[in-house]
Amino acid sequence: MEANGVLIMDSSPLGRTGESTRKIMFTVCLTLVPALAVSVWMFGWDAVRVLVLTAVFTVGVEALIAKFSNTKIDYLDGSALLTGILLAMNVPSNAPWWMLLIGAVVAVVIGKQVFGGLGQNIFNPALVARVFLLISFPMQMTSWPLPGAFDGTTGATPLGILKTEGIGAIKTIGVGDLAMGHIGGSLGEISALALLIGSLYLFYKKYITWEIPVAFIGTVFVFTGAFYLINPAQYASPVFHIFTGGLFLGALYMATDMVTSPLSFKGKLLFGFGCGFFTALIRLFGSYPEGVSFAILFMNAFVPLLDRYFPDKKFGMVKNG
Amino acid sequence: MFEIVIPGLILAGFALISASGLFVASKKFYVYEDPRIDEVEELLPGANCGGCGFAGCRAYAENAVNNKTVDPPCPVADAEAMQAVARLLDLEVEVKEKQVATLLCKGTHENSRSVMEYYGIDDCWAAMLVANSLKACAFSCLGLGSCVRACSFDAMLLKDGIVVIDEEKCTGCGMCLQACPKNLLFMRPVSGQVIVTCSNTDRGADARKACKIACIGCMKCEKSCHQNAIHVNDFLASIDYEKCTNCGDCVAACPTNAIEMRGQEVYVTA
Amino acid sequence: MLQLRTFKRGGIYPPHEKLSADAKIIFGEIPGNLLIPVNQHIGRPLKITVKKGDAVKRGDLLAESTGFISSNVHSPVDGKVLKIFRFPLLGGLIREVIQIQPTEPGKSFKEVLESDPYFDIDIGSLTPEAIRKRIEEAGIVGMGGAGFPTHVKLSPPPEKKIDALIINGAECEPYITADHRVMVERSSEIIKGIKILQRLFENVPVYIGIEENKPDALKILDELVSKDGDILIVPLKAKYPQGGEKQLIKAVLNREVPSKGLPMDVGVVVQNVATVLAVYDAFYYNRPLTERVVTVSGNVVNQPGNILLPVGTPVSYVVKKFEIDVQKVRLLIAGGPMMGRTSHSFESPVTKTTSALLFFDNRVFAERRENPCLRCGSCLRVCPMGLDVALYTQMIKADKIAPEAKDHIQDCIECGSCAFVCPADRRLVQWMRLGKTIIRREN
Ligand code: SF4
Ligand code: SF4
Ligand code: SF4
Ligand code: SF4
């Protein structure tokens, strides 16, 4: 008795849920749509330009590497696209194309492929690129087109204003403005609300879990709040802090990046706490106005340690009884 | 510049502390080391392949000097180097002929047909958990290259579903032998050119069904050999290299081509 | 009804696909040729007691145990030993089989069973030693999966006091309905079997754990035991792997079997319902374990069903009996899709532990390549043992297993939940099993 061709042999289980790398990556990209829509609304065609260019650059660079690499790289799996979109959300809408190209190369090559590709990288590629750009081109990266100002006026972000001009200068900015995006900033920095809405679906699909965002934002809130209580004349309110500087983008989309965040419950909480702590520290005492990227990158380096020393409790690790 | 300076300072601080720690430790825990260890290590091939059973060449050198022994000799080092090591330690070492790893299977895709489509992990040990053999012959090489990965000398490659060994590059370290879950590799002196390239111990009829070149245990080789160097046990012939003179009578006698006469040029790079 | 019990950590909800849940157990005929694997259990290998050309009767010993952890194999039919050779079994292992040519091929197997004499034994007169001995002789092994000799499980050392006996009727694997049908159709026999086992441990309470998706089995057994104080039916949530021994104990008694431990460490003995039925047969019919109920299902089977097959029946017999179009078959699984093993030969025989034969075509099985791990954490979330699967498998792949990971890797129950949810299609179970192999080789 012979079947048509030989039978398939594989390890159990033979069933699957139907999740795939592509599905996850593209879903995450899709949930960024509300935030992207807000940024397009605010910055106009410039935002579209930045987005498209960055996405094309990152995927293109990855495709090039895939072509010349002897290991198989699926450059259309959506991970490069996601990196591209996240990078686009981290730069000003008037960024020149060559800056985006450099960013894309740094993100894909230094951020990801030198570590061995998807899943092996320690640092969030988009953040690596952002920090690289921030250090190399501080001018371009800190003067932000103001939303709705289509005449090319630029300005600093609220945090920048806070840092350079002091607490008085930000008094006029209301919470509503912050949440809705009526502030200067990078593409993704400006609308906390839209990011939150998009991420709800990710929570529902369990692609991200609550531990990191809650610990991250909560820590920032508590720390900046403490200083606000001590001296409201010098420090900005915690509400101001959590709605500015891409904290939502960082907490919901960057810190929760699967590859570069811890796996265990305790690890995630500590990771979120660490991110929040360093963000607050840099914002309150550092010379850069913004600390989210640095904080996340810094904590990324501890992920292997957190994984190893704060594992979840295993079944059966009980006293014999 | 705070963000750059502070981590920089922290890192520098760490470096300083660990460096001084190391310095103190090296002073405090300094133990006398026989200088000959370094000399022996110099003489060894430095491949750190582990073929001797120690964790690298340094460990072998330490053992050699501290216990005054060159037993087992380094399988990779050539006779000269090994004698130099022995001289250094005032020891004698017996010079043995170079051994090479040999695959006892010729179950290429053509000779032994595939009976399944294997989708699992590309590793011979892992495949053994799903299927004991991917081909019709139960004894055949899985062709997934666990041995290839174990070889530190780049002497093996996969071709047509089996491994091919480059006898020039093979140093005889023996690491591949342990890496094979099917025990298909063995060591033979490099001068032994006659090889029974089969491991099938099934009865003749079954073996023939499984593979075109299988040894069927017909005993023709045993009868043809004037040196009493080839014997059939369990329906499988094997050669005693102490006695074999490479005359090739058995090769001619074998009805299934299960015995191979290996010249120097047999190895082909893919 | 009571609140459904379940285990807390991990678990998944695969589609049930119990296509053959309402199909009565049918009986086949004696096939023209039987291949009886010599070793069908975990433990010491057996010694073959017959040779080529020997005539054997139904129930005759073919291979005998060589130690305590070992289990006899008997012939299910009258016949002649044709040959003893090596052959691929279901699951791809190549092992020794005894080929038997039956004297009466084509005879209805039901008739064969009916001609076995019935003994009306008095359970009260059986001593625990006699019970263990009979179970050992009959070659009974755990029929739920692994095939661990039952008499060994029933003989805990005296310092381990057993205060609960759990009968595993969870059958959490998709597709399989063999235990379900046994519980529905042979419920009173199962209760009698349980009574025999109960004699082994004084006044031990018995719990029968059954998943809620088998309401008929729950109802029938509930009615049967309602007069019995010491047998309790426990409805369980339909969650995979509810039938895993450790998960079942956690669900039923809320006791956690320690890492690397056995159920007896928490005073429990677990037996599968099919095994209990085998115990009943061994006493009331004096039958050794030579046949079992097998579910035949899958998407190329038009009439999924349950059939009682003698051990040694080749798959090809089932293919003919269920009129399966072999041309369509691309995947043959022995057991369920979660823990079952693939097979490549239609001549491979049914063993004591084959609970199902599933036939699939390409539709369910698109080619899947292993992609890099995303560290998405799904595998950690669903692992019922709470293992850091993603981390361990990376270590195993790199051949650098951290010392603290070794015990955990050995705790893996190979349930397959992790690989089921992995978006990167990693062969996590195969990696974990490879890890166990590596650790075993090191020791
Ligand atoms: S082929 Fe085997 S014996 Fe030869 S060098 Fe490689 S691992 Fe060593
Ligand atoms: S020789 Fe052994 S280890 Fe090497 S590929 Fe063949 S089966 Fe695998
Ligand atoms: S489920 Fe797969 S991709 Fe996700 S962490 Fe586990 S192994 Fe990695
Ligand atoms: S197969 Fe092992 S590692 Fe995977 S979920 Fe089950 S117990 Fe956990």
Tab-separated table of C-alpha atoms and ligand atoms in Angstrom, chain B residues 49 51 76 99-102 147-148 150-156 164-166 169-177 185-187, ligand 1:
chain	number	residue	atom	x	y	z
B	49	CYS	CA	39.078	20.513	19.198
B	51	GLY	CA	39.642	15.207	20.518
B	76	VAL	CA	45.807	15.939	15.820
B	99	GLN	CA	43.948	7.799	11.467
B	100	VAL	CA	41.057	9.235	9.498
B	101	ALA	CA	37.350	9.198	10.075
B	102	THR	CA	35.449	6.964	7.692
B	147	CYS	CA	29.099	15.263	12.661
B	148	VAL	CA	29.884	18.067	10.241
B	150	ALA	CA	31.298	18.713	15.430
B	151	CYS	CA	34.359	18.844	13.185
B	152	SER	CA	36.634	21.788	13.932
B	153	PHE	CA	38.759	21.168	10.871
B	154	ASP	CA	36.209	21.664	8.145
B	155	ALA	CA	36.924	18.141	6.940
B	156	MET	CA	33.363	17.003	6.327
B	164	VAL	CA	31.905	12.952	2.655
B	165	ILE	CA	35.196	13.217	4.535
B	166	ASP	CA	38.210	15.036	3.216
B	169	LYS	CA	41.935	17.794	6.148
B	170	CYS	CA	40.817	15.177	8.657
B	171	THR	CA	43.192	15.156	11.597
B	172	GLY	CA	41.761	12.069	13.205
B	173	CYS	CA	40.597	13.922	16.296
B	174	GLY	CA	37.574	11.674	16.544
B	175	MET	CA	35.059	14.291	17.616
B	176	CYS	CA	32.688	13.312	14.832
B	177	LEU	CA	32.467	9.740	16.092
B	185	LEU	CA	31.773	6.694	11.688
B	186	PHE	CA	34.942	4.891	12.658
B	187	MET	CA	38.669	5.482	12.523
D	1	SF4	S1	36.355	14.349	10.253
D	1	SF4	FE1	36.062	13.680	12.379
D	1	SF4	S2	38.051	12.862	12.983
D	1	SF4	FE2	38.392	14.038	11.139
D	1	SF4	S3	38.957	16.079	11.886
D	1	SF4	FE3	36.741	16.128	11.563
D	1	SF4	S4	35.863	15.581	13.540
D	1	SF4	FE4	38.058	14.996	13.619
